[in-house]
Amino acid sequence: MTRFIFITGGVVSSLGKGLASAALGACLQARGFKVRLRKLDPYLNVDPGTMSPYQHGEVYVTDDGAETDLDLGHYERFTGVASRRGDNITTGRIYSDVISKERRGDYLGATVQVIPHVTDAIKEFVRSDLTDEDFCLCEIGGTVGDIESLPFLEAIRQLGNELGRDRSMFVHLTLLPYIPSAGELKTKPTQHSVKELLSVGIQPDLLMCRSDRDIPEGERRKIALFCNVQYDAVIPALDVDTIYQVPISYHDQGLDRQVCRHFHIDSPLPDLSRWRGIVDRIRQPEGEVVIAVVGKYISLLDSYKSLAEALTHGGIGNHVKVRLTWIDSEIFEREDVVNHLEPCHGILVPGGFGERGATGKIQAVRFARERGVPYFGICFGMQMAVIESARNLAGLSNASSTEFGPCDDPVVGLMTEWARGNELEKRSADGDLGGTMRLGAYECDLAKGSRVRDIYGLDRISERHRHRYEVNMRYRDALEATGMRFSGLSPDGVLPEIVEIPDHPWFVGVQFHPELKSKPFDPHPLFTSFIAAAVRQSRLV
């Protein structure tokens, strides 16, 4: 019998509902419960796949090929439970399904309305594809009061009535701002946020109050009184120095205890030793390395959320602090790379789309290759590494990617078909952009004697992809003649997945996104190895 916890947010956006949901999931998991986490997004896009990273941050990809909200990355990193396509829904997808049913005549001539048709579709999504989970945590995107959120709030209100209090709970995350001139925290925004929630028929059972300082007992009692919740159900959600402290802090404030009390569950205290060990490693490193991330979306660092966390995990695996230097690749079109990259112990070029900034990324690759600095290229970063070697080592001065336009030597080109298991997937150059990339988990065979084979300790791996363009195998011989090795291929031998330079201290490019599978308690082996190489580099400079 699955119990449902609905997490809403108020006052302002970006309070950390996703992180709060993930941390609560981790606490419940530590008590021995099986959890599942879901995100309900109110925007009209079918998925975030075509949204600008500047607006939405990174697109998180699941094993089954769904392009989802970045909060699903938090869910996976904190619980280790692999997210699926059914764990992220948007208004666009709901309306698309409802309209398709109307066109087929599934509603038998009824007037299609938000209530009941849209809300029924949302409820069906919330309750679908669940088996033996003890808890399903559903985060509602946006802020209470937004027009876009209303159908979702109405749907969970109905679900609360249908399931009853024994199987449903409403958690509301709010902000207590500190006013310096008054010298006090203000509870009024929280009161108004709860009032807004009450206006759509939802009484929160628990409040999580974000604050940058301790919340006095008097303020907590005031919030409990005016918001009609018990004093113990007003949970301080205080700022911490690392996000991996959050499950510990929430437990210390009684969050999971209140959830168990609401559902009348007796359970053993959670074992949070894993999280305490992670926090200790972060707070007490044995050294520090500096990693340059040369990207094109650095004005919004949420564009590289999973990447930044995976690098931190690599540091945890090596007992060192990883200090990130974010560099806009376009700066290398105006300034010398040496001034920016020489102080760094490792260079990483992440994924991206389009020609803007590509020249700067290629210069960063060349610097790393020639100076012997550990280099990690991910997706677009692998493609730029191949183009750099083709231009500067293989004598193909016109080598480029067809993503940038027609070229004489298309070392990187558009994929039009590829294998997924026993099926052939196809795409046309002028087709839709949304959902048409090579998405999700694909297997890769690792060459014997290669660096990546030693790193993984496996002959075959599975990693998540999100890309349209692929390194052209026709140039393999020319590139391998320069010293670059194609060390990972698709099982049919058609698609290059990994390249490396064996006689370099550490130079690896991968077509997939390993950062999506890294976790603080299980760092991805590529990131662990890369940071280890950076540690060795730090001892040389």
Tab-separated table of C-alpha atoms in Angstrom, residues 97-440:
chain	number	residue	atom	x	y	z
A	97	ASP	CA	-2.499	13.090	-24.079
A	98	VAL	CA	-5.934	14.546	-23.286
A	99	ILE	CA	-6.290	16.145	-26.726
A	100	SER	CA	-5.181	12.914	-28.427
A	101	LYS	CA	-7.877	11.029	-26.545
A	102	GLU	CA	-10.466	13.636	-27.511
A	103	ARG	CA	-9.516	13.329	-31.190
A	104	ARG	CA	-9.853	9.537	-31.009
A	105	GLY	CA	-13.286	9.889	-29.442
A	106	ASP	CA	-12.274	8.312	-26.137
A	107	TYR	CA	-14.469	10.740	-24.193
A	108	LEU	CA	-17.584	9.655	-26.072
A	109	GLY	CA	-18.715	13.146	-27.025
A	110	ALA	CA	-18.244	14.721	-23.595
A	111	THR	CA	-17.182	18.335	-23.271
A	112	VAL	CA	-13.501	18.065	-22.398
A	113	GLN	CA	-12.630	20.239	-19.401
A	114	VAL	CA	-9.840	20.834	-16.921
A	115	ILE	CA	-12.035	19.157	-14.298
A	116	PRO	CA	-12.399	16.228	-14.553
A	117	HIS	CA	-10.412	15.301	-17.674
A	118	VAL	CA	-7.103	17.088	-17.093
A	119	THR	CA	-7.097	16.462	-13.337
A	120	ASP	CA	-7.988	12.792	-13.915
A	121	ALA	CA	-5.018	12.486	-16.273
A	122	ILE	CA	-2.725	13.980	-13.607
A	123	LYS	CA	-4.079	11.630	-10.948
A	124	GLU	CA	-3.613	8.667	-13.254
A	125	PHE	CA	0.017	9.664	-13.760
A	126	VAL	CA	0.649	10.061	-10.018
A	127	ARG	CA	-0.678	6.580	-9.243
A	128	SER	CA	0.707	4.741	-12.281
A	129	ASP	CA	3.625	2.322	-12.494
A	130	LEU	CA	3.894	1.715	-8.764
A	131	THR	CA	4.409	-1.739	-7.300
A	132	ASP	CA	5.646	-2.317	-3.770
A	133	GLU	CA	6.847	1.203	-2.918
A	134	ASP	CA	6.119	2.284	0.641
A	135	PHE	CA	6.208	5.977	-0.246
A	136	CYS	CA	5.771	7.972	-3.438
A	137	LEU	CA	7.006	11.547	-3.059
A	138	CYS	CA	5.502	13.933	-5.622
A	139	GLU	CA	7.043	17.368	-6.020
A	140	ILE	CA	4.812	20.021	-7.619
A	141	GLY	CA	6.873	22.454	-9.672
A	142	GLY	CA	6.404	26.204	-9.584
A	143	THR	CA	5.125	28.340	-6.731
A	144	VAL	CA	1.683	28.268	-5.122
A	145	GLY	CA	-0.293	31.101	-6.677
A	146	ASP	CA	0.950	30.505	-10.215
A	147	ILE	CA	-1.871	30.055	-12.722
A	148	GLU	CA	-0.016	27.174	-14.355
A	149	SER	CA	0.023	25.126	-11.136
A	150	LEU	CA	-3.711	25.196	-10.477
A	151	PRO	CA	-4.676	21.948	-12.294
A	152	PHE	CA	-1.939	20.068	-10.427
A	153	LEU	CA	-2.982	21.482	-7.056
A	154	GLU	CA	-6.592	20.571	-7.764
A	155	ALA	CA	-5.531	17.054	-8.752
A	156	ILE	CA	-3.567	16.441	-5.565
A	157	ARG	CA	-6.401	17.956	-3.507
A	158	GLN	CA	-8.726	15.373	-5.025
A	159	LEU	CA	-6.180	12.623	-4.423
A	160	GLY	CA	-5.897	13.646	-0.786
A	161	ASN	CA	-9.641	13.159	-0.390
A	162	GLU	CA	-9.690	9.881	-2.292
A	163	LEU	CA	-6.723	8.346	-0.495
A	164	GLY	CA	-7.531	9.665	2.979
A	165	ARG	CA	-5.102	10.926	5.601
A	166	ASP	CA	-3.724	7.435	6.210
A	167	ARG	CA	-2.280	7.408	2.697
A	168	SER	CA	-1.650	11.065	1.841
A	169	MET	CA	0.277	13.976	3.307
A	170	PHE	CA	0.851	17.566	2.199
A	171	VAL	CA	4.229	19.194	2.821
A	172	HIS	CA	4.720	22.881	2.045
A	173	LEU	CA	8.122	24.535	1.662
A	174	THR	CA	8.245	28.271	2.403
A	175	LEU	CA	10.704	31.072	3.115
A	176	LEU	CA	11.303	33.070	6.287
A	177	PRO	CA	13.196	36.165	5.111
A	178	TYR	CA	15.419	38.075	7.510
A	179	ILE	CA	14.960	41.862	7.475
A	180	PRO	CA	18.249	43.446	8.638
A	181	SER	CA	16.746	46.823	9.453
A	182	ALA	CA	14.176	45.164	11.716
A	183	GLY	CA	16.616	42.580	13.015
A	184	GLU	CA	14.128	39.739	12.786
A	185	LEU	CA	12.754	36.908	10.686
A	186	LYS	CA	9.376	37.569	9.119
A	187	THR	CA	6.648	34.912	9.171
A	188	LYS	CA	4.058	36.837	7.150
A	189	PRO	CA	5.194	35.491	3.725
A	190	THR	CA	4.744	31.952	5.050
A	191	GLN	CA	1.292	32.798	6.421
A	192	HIS	CA	0.217	34.236	3.065
A	193	SER	CA	1.619	31.240	1.195
A	194	VAL	CA	-0.351	28.824	3.352
A	195	LYS	CA	-3.436	31.009	2.907
A	196	GLU	CA	-2.970	30.747	-0.869
A	197	LEU	CA	-2.756	26.974	-0.554
A	198	LEU	CA	-5.887	26.908	1.607
A	199	SER	CA	-7.713	28.861	-1.080
A	200	VAL	CA	-7.430	25.832	-3.390
A	201	GLY	CA	-8.562	23.470	-0.648
A	202	ILE	CA	-5.248	22.124	0.642
A	203	GLN	CA	-4.330	22.275	4.321
A	204	PRO	CA	-0.619	21.488	4.714
A	205	ASP	CA	0.220	18.846	7.299
A	206	LEU	CA	3.843	19.951	7.647
A	207	LEU	CA	5.780	23.125	6.903
A	208	MET	CA	9.434	23.274	5.971
A	209	CYS	CA	10.695	26.804	6.571
A	210	ARG	CA	13.814	27.868	4.696
A	211	SER	CA	16.003	30.291	6.603
A	212	ASP	CA	19.607	31.408	6.692
A	213	ARG	CA	19.604	31.422	10.506
A	214	ASP	CA	18.031	29.651	13.474
A	215	ILE	CA	14.290	30.119	13.843
A	216	PRO	CA	13.352	31.163	17.396
A	217	GLU	CA	10.806	29.039	19.240
A	218	GLY	CA	8.392	31.974	19.370
A	219	GLU	CA	8.401	32.328	15.612
A	220	ARG	CA	7.812	28.611	15.118
A	221	ARG	CA	4.846	28.726	17.511
A	222	LYS	CA	3.467	31.759	15.704
A	223	ILE	CA	3.703	29.938	12.367
A	224	ALA	CA	2.021	26.852	13.836
A	225	LEU	CA	-0.808	28.957	15.286
A	226	PHE	CA	-1.562	31.005	12.178
A	227	CYS	CA	-1.043	28.179	9.691
A	228	ASN	CA	-3.056	25.597	11.632
A	229	VAL	CA	-0.317	22.990	12.038
A	230	GLN	CA	1.264	21.414	15.114
A	231	TYR	CA	4.377	23.069	16.520
A	232	ASP	CA	6.463	19.929	15.862
A	233	ALA	CA	5.326	20.026	12.245
A	234	VAL	CA	7.085	23.360	11.642
A	235	ILE	CA	10.475	22.118	10.485
A	236	PRO	CA	13.398	24.558	10.160
A	237	ALA	CA	15.133	24.076	6.801
A	238	LEU	CA	18.362	25.918	7.473
A	239	ASP	CA	21.190	26.672	5.064
A	240	VAL	CA	24.096	24.199	5.218
A	241	ASP	CA	27.632	24.154	3.844
A	242	THR	CA	27.065	21.071	1.637
A	243	ILE	CA	23.856	19.664	0.199
A	244	TYR	CA	24.811	16.220	1.513
A	245	GLN	CA	24.305	17.544	5.031
A	246	VAL	CA	20.617	18.152	4.259
A	247	PRO	CA	19.287	14.630	5.093
A	248	ILE	CA	21.137	14.783	8.427
A	249	SER	CA	19.859	18.281	9.229
A	250	TYR	CA	16.259	17.445	8.318
A	251	HIS	CA	16.390	14.308	10.439
A	252	ASP	CA	17.803	16.270	13.370
A	253	GLN	CA	14.889	18.714	13.030
A	254	GLY	CA	12.403	15.806	13.116
A	255	LEU	CA	11.220	15.732	9.501
A	256	ASP	CA	11.090	11.963	8.984
A	257	ARG	CA	9.796	11.461	12.523
A	258	GLN	CA	6.829	13.750	11.782
A	259	VAL	CA	6.116	11.906	8.536
A	260	CYS	CA	6.038	8.579	10.384
A	261	ARG	CA	3.821	10.104	13.078
A	262	HIS	CA	1.381	11.389	10.449
A	263	PHE	CA	1.028	7.917	8.939
A	264	HIS	CA	0.982	6.198	12.371
A	265	ILE	CA	4.082	4.164	11.497
A	266	ASP	CA	6.488	2.693	14.002
A	267	SER	CA	9.916	2.357	12.416
A	268	PRO	CA	13.502	2.102	13.647
A	269	LEU	CA	15.633	5.224	13.685
A	270	PRO	CA	17.363	5.814	10.353
A	271	ASP	CA	20.980	4.821	9.837
A	272	LEU	CA	22.525	7.992	8.443
A	273	SER	CA	26.142	6.907	8.895
A	274	ARG	CA	26.616	6.858	5.121
A	275	TRP	CA	25.722	10.532	4.911
A	276	ARG	CA	27.830	11.454	7.920
A	277	GLY	CA	30.819	9.773	6.293
A	278	ILE	CA	30.271	11.694	3.049
A	279	VAL	CA	29.996	15.012	4.907
A	280	ASP	CA	33.158	14.272	6.906
A	281	ARG	CA	35.096	13.647	3.694
A	282	ILE	CA	33.846	16.907	2.205
A	283	ARG	CA	34.632	18.937	5.325
A	284	GLN	CA	38.015	17.343	6.027
A	285	PRO	CA	39.779	16.866	2.676
A	286	GLU	CA	43.387	15.723	2.482
A	287	GLY	CA	44.189	18.107	-0.349
A	288	GLU	CA	42.724	20.226	-3.133
A	289	VAL	CA	42.716	20.145	-6.921
A	290	VAL	CA	41.588	22.825	-9.358
A	291	ILE	CA	39.512	21.735	-12.334
A	292	ALA	CA	38.718	24.066	-15.240
A	293	VAL	CA	35.287	23.490	-16.764
A	294	VAL	CA	35.347	25.108	-20.200
A	295	GLY	CA	31.705	25.475	-21.238
A	296	LYS	CA	29.239	27.819	-22.902
A	297	TYR	CA	26.348	27.963	-20.412
A	298	ILE	CA	28.288	29.006	-17.322
A	299	SER	CA	26.151	32.078	-16.624
A	300	LEU	CA	23.633	29.602	-15.147
A	301	LEU	CA	25.547	26.880	-13.329
A	302	ASP	CA	22.405	24.750	-13.017
A	303	SER	CA	23.133	23.958	-16.683
A	304	TYR	CA	25.909	21.710	-15.366
A	305	LYS	CA	24.308	20.558	-12.118
A	306	SER	CA	25.006	16.831	-12.429
A	307	LEU	CA	28.491	17.535	-13.753
A	308	ALA	CA	29.442	19.696	-10.776
A	309	GLU	CA	28.123	17.070	-8.362
A	310	ALA	CA	29.942	14.238	-10.169
A	311	LEU	CA	33.227	16.153	-9.857
A	312	THR	CA	32.530	16.573	-6.144
A	313	HIS	CA	31.923	12.818	-5.944
A	314	GLY	CA	35.265	12.237	-7.648
A	315	GLY	CA	36.818	14.353	-4.918
A	316	ILE	CA	35.030	12.325	-2.234
A	317	GLY	CA	36.467	9.163	-3.798
A	318	ASN	CA	39.974	10.633	-3.578
A	319	HIS	CA	39.621	12.415	-0.196
A	320	VAL	CA	40.269	15.817	-1.786
A	321	LYS	CA	38.369	19.030	-2.320
A	322	VAL	CA	37.575	19.819	-5.950
A	323	ARG	CA	37.615	23.538	-6.651
A	324	LEU	CA	35.905	24.346	-9.948
A	325	THR	CA	36.969	27.202	-12.208
A	326	TRP	CA	34.149	27.933	-14.632
A	327	ILE	CA	35.441	29.393	-17.905
A	328	ASP	CA	33.325	30.660	-20.799
A	329	SER	CA	34.904	29.043	-23.861
A	330	GLU	CA	34.287	32.174	-25.935
A	331	ILE	CA	36.914	34.029	-23.901
A	332	PHE	CA	39.610	31.978	-25.634
A	333	GLU	CA	38.662	33.623	-28.912
A	334	ARG	CA	39.954	36.890	-27.426
A	335	GLU	CA	42.494	35.883	-24.790
A	336	ASP	CA	45.362	33.415	-24.436
A	337	VAL	CA	44.317	30.070	-22.949
A	338	VAL	CA	47.559	29.837	-20.975
A	339	ASN	CA	46.616	32.546	-18.473
A	340	HIS	CA	43.371	30.789	-17.635
A	341	LEU	CA	44.352	27.116	-17.788
A	342	GLU	CA	47.915	26.987	-16.513
A	343	PRO	CA	46.932	27.092	-12.800
A	344	CYS	CA	44.521	24.148	-13.255
A	345	HIS	CA	45.236	20.481	-12.503
A	346	GLY	CA	42.612	19.142	-14.900
A	347	ILE	CA	40.477	20.394	-17.789
A	348	LEU	CA	36.953	19.261	-18.589
A	349	VAL	CA	34.933	20.230	-21.662
A	350	PRO	CA	31.258	19.287	-21.164
A	351	GLY	CA	28.373	18.749	-23.553
A	352	GLY	CA	26.681	21.500	-25.531
A	353	PHE	CA	24.987	22.339	-28.789
A	354	GLY	CA	25.899	24.693	-31.634
A	355	GLU	CA	29.015	26.329	-33.001
A	356	ARG	CA	29.214	29.199	-30.502
A	357	GLY	CA	32.220	28.684	-28.245
A	358	ALA	CA	33.506	25.662	-30.181
A	359	THR	CA	36.781	27.359	-31.181
A	360	GLY	CA	37.592	28.088	-27.549
A	361	LYS	CA	36.872	24.504	-26.549
A	362	ILE	CA	39.212	23.213	-29.255
A	363	GLN	CA	41.946	25.513	-27.919
A	364	ALA	CA	41.383	24.135	-24.416
A	365	VAL	CA	41.725	20.596	-25.775
A	366	ARG	CA	44.977	21.472	-27.523
A	367	PHE	CA	46.385	23.033	-24.361
A	368	ALA	CA	45.575	19.894	-22.356
A	369	ARG	CA	47.027	17.556	-24.996
A	370	GLU	CA	50.255	19.473	-25.544
A	371	ARG	CA	50.889	20.336	-21.877
A	372	GLY	CA	50.057	16.866	-20.540
A	373	VAL	CA	47.225	18.169	-18.348
A	374	PRO	CA	44.504	15.589	-17.525
A	375	TYR	CA	41.627	16.086	-19.958
A	376	PHE	CA	38.048	14.833	-19.785
A	377	GLY	CA	35.758	15.471	-22.766
A	378	ILE	CA	32.067	14.682	-22.400
A	379	CYS	CA	29.774	14.422	-25.451
A	380	PHE	CA	30.558	17.658	-27.340
A	381	GLY	CA	33.864	17.672	-25.442
A	382	MET	CA	34.790	14.339	-27.031
A	383	GLN	CA	33.851	15.630	-30.481
A	384	MET	CA	36.012	18.728	-30.039
A	385	ALA	CA	38.931	16.516	-28.939
A	386	VAL	CA	38.614	14.460	-32.114
A	387	ILE	CA	38.404	17.580	-34.315
A	388	GLU	CA	41.464	19.055	-32.583
A	389	SER	CA	43.532	15.926	-33.270
A	390	ALA	CA	42.263	15.757	-36.841
A	391	ARG	CA	43.254	19.374	-37.522
A	392	ASN	CA	46.555	19.569	-35.667
A	393	LEU	CA	47.902	16.000	-35.867
A	394	ALA	CA	46.250	14.242	-38.810
A	395	GLY	CA	46.716	17.090	-41.283
A	396	LEU	CA	42.982	17.549	-41.866
A	397	SER	CA	42.944	21.323	-41.522
A	398	ASN	CA	39.311	21.544	-42.641
A	399	ALA	CA	38.047	18.916	-40.203
A	400	SER	CA	34.836	20.001	-38.500
A	401	SER	CA	31.313	18.965	-37.540
A	402	THR	CA	28.323	19.122	-39.857
A	403	GLU	CA	26.506	20.649	-36.877
A	404	PHE	CA	28.353	23.846	-37.816
A	405	GLY	CA	27.508	23.576	-41.521
A	406	PRO	CA	28.887	21.785	-44.616
A	407	CYS	CA	32.621	20.983	-44.469
A	408	ASP	CA	35.307	19.162	-46.457
A	409	ASP	CA	36.159	16.665	-43.718
A	410	PRO	CA	33.063	15.896	-41.590
A	411	VAL	CA	34.889	14.196	-38.748
A	412	VAL	CA	31.683	14.620	-36.755
A	413	GLY	CA	28.333	14.178	-38.488
A	414	LEU	CA	24.599	13.840	-37.918
A	415	MET	CA	23.375	10.381	-36.999
A	416	THR	CA	20.427	9.292	-39.127
A	417	GLU	CA	20.021	5.771	-37.758
A	418	TRP	CA	21.319	3.637	-34.925
A	419	ALA	CA	20.526	0.385	-33.162
A	420	ARG	CA	18.706	0.058	-29.850
A	421	GLY	CA	18.751	-3.624	-29.010
A	422	ASN	CA	17.154	-5.428	-31.942
A	423	GLU	CA	15.441	-2.311	-33.273
A	424	LEU	CA	16.697	0.310	-35.717
A	425	GLU	CA	15.925	3.930	-34.818
A	426	LYS	CA	15.899	6.533	-37.597
A	427	ARG	CA	15.895	10.310	-37.849
A	428	SER	CA	15.813	12.777	-40.718
A	429	ALA	CA	17.867	15.966	-40.822
A	430	ASP	CA	14.725	18.126	-41.091
A	431	GLY	CA	12.680	16.285	-38.438
A	432	ASP	CA	11.472	17.552	-35.067
A	433	LEU	CA	14.115	18.540	-32.548
A	434	GLY	CA	12.229	17.400	-29.442
A	435	GLY	CA	12.809	13.809	-28.377
A	436	THR	CA	14.725	12.832	-31.528
A	437	MET	CA	18.267	12.573	-30.201
A	438	ARG	CA	20.020	9.383	-29.263
A	439	LEU	CA	18.597	9.253	-25.752
A	440	GLY	CA	18.970	6.955	-22.791
